[in-house]
Amino acid sequence: MNGSIIIPESFTLNGKRITVIIDDEYCSQNEMLGEADFTENIITLCNKYAGKKIGKPEKEKIFYHELTHMILDSIKRHKLKYNEDFVEEFAQRWYEFEKSKI
């Protein structure tokens, strides 16, 4: 493993197809770097925000953050899925694990 992470176009969680899209305009309008939409089963990420390009490592971290929201929703941990501190800490540890595998 060379530390590279591939962000998928789609995947399945608990039998539901989750789609990953890039939508800079949506992110800009909603002032966010990413979003997990539990109703539409979409993770939205950005390539640019506030006129600045988002680098690959940062986009990977944002993906893991939004994926954590989706997983918590799929296992019906609704209080945790809205706990941004927990989601961020969990996603950071998961990202660290993924990047450090040999």
C-alpha positions as MATLAB code, in Angstrom:
seq = 'MNGSIIIPESFTLNGKRITVIIDDEYCSQNEMLGEADFTENIITLCNKYAGKKIGKPEKEKIFYHELTHMILDSIKRHKLKYNEDFVEEFAQRWYEFEKSKI';
ca = [
       0.000    0.000    0.000;
       1.400    3.368   -0.967;
      -0.840    5.442    1.315;
      -3.149    6.364   -1.562;
      -6.879    6.287   -0.899;
      -9.406    6.036   -3.688;
     -12.681    7.814   -3.028;
     -15.389    5.665   -4.631;
     -18.125    6.911   -6.972;
     -20.619    4.753   -5.081;
     -20.829    1.961   -2.520;
     -23.405    0.047   -0.484;
     -24.227    0.443    3.217;
     -26.884   -1.723    4.844;
     -28.320   -2.557    1.417;
     -28.560    1.085    0.271;
     -26.526    2.460   -2.626;
     -24.644    5.611   -1.579;
     -23.462    7.906   -4.375;
     -20.461   10.219   -3.998;
     -20.599   13.423   -6.022;
     -18.430   16.497   -6.454;
     -20.455   19.724   -6.467;
     -18.435   22.874   -5.832;
     -21.410   25.160   -6.418;
     -23.561   23.336   -3.838;
     -20.725   23.408   -1.303;
     -20.169   27.109   -1.868;
     -23.867   27.970   -1.616;
     -24.201   25.981    1.616;
     -20.796   27.035    3.006;
     -19.520   23.515    3.599;
     -16.693   21.209    2.557;
     -18.859   18.098    2.419;
     -22.252   16.700    3.324;
     -23.887   13.360    4.041;
     -27.492   13.422    2.798;
     -29.282   10.559    4.558;
     -32.522   11.058    2.621;
     -30.994   10.994   -0.863;
     -28.102    8.628    0.037;
     -25.521   11.040   -1.345;
     -22.155   12.197   -0.056;
     -21.252   15.556   -1.569;
     -17.611   16.670   -1.687;
     -15.886   19.726   -3.175;
     -12.824   20.214   -5.319;
     -12.751   23.935   -4.482;
     -14.077   26.011   -1.633;
     -13.986   29.793   -1.247;
     -11.902   29.986   -4.407;
      -9.221   27.602   -3.128;
      -8.500   24.098   -4.362;
      -9.003   21.341   -1.800;
      -5.992   19.019   -1.824;
      -6.303   15.244   -2.075;
      -5.445   14.551    1.601;
      -8.026   17.065    2.808;
     -10.686   15.694    0.444;
      -9.948   12.165    1.713;
     -10.409   13.343    5.319;
     -13.692   15.015    4.411;
     -14.836   11.799    2.691;
     -14.109    9.731    5.820;
     -15.955   12.303    7.940;
     -19.053   12.096    5.739;
     -18.754    8.304    5.488;
     -18.755    8.112    9.285;
     -22.029   10.072    9.321;
     -23.488    7.609    6.799;
     -22.361    4.538    8.739;
     -23.789    5.879   11.996;
     -27.075    6.557   10.206;
     -27.106    3.027    8.737;
     -26.774    1.492   12.219;
     -29.385    3.870   13.631;
     -27.004    5.731   15.951;
     -28.830    8.991   15.342;
     -27.478   10.894   18.356;
     -23.904   10.011   17.382;
     -24.397   10.792   13.685;
     -25.130   14.415   14.607;
     -22.294   14.659   17.138;
     -19.702   16.496   15.026;
     -16.933   16.121   17.620;
     -17.359   12.340   17.767;
     -17.672   12.018   13.983;
     -14.551   14.107   13.389;
     -12.431   12.257   15.950;
     -13.559    8.843   14.690;
     -13.000    9.813   11.042;
      -9.502   11.137   11.808;
      -8.477    7.872   13.475;
      -9.941    5.843   10.609;
      -8.107    8.014    8.070;
      -4.850    7.611   10.006;
      -5.312    3.836    9.968;
      -5.988    3.794    6.217;
      -2.991    5.994    5.394;
      -0.570    4.008    7.565;
      -1.346    0.464    6.359;
       1.640   -1.377    4.949;
];
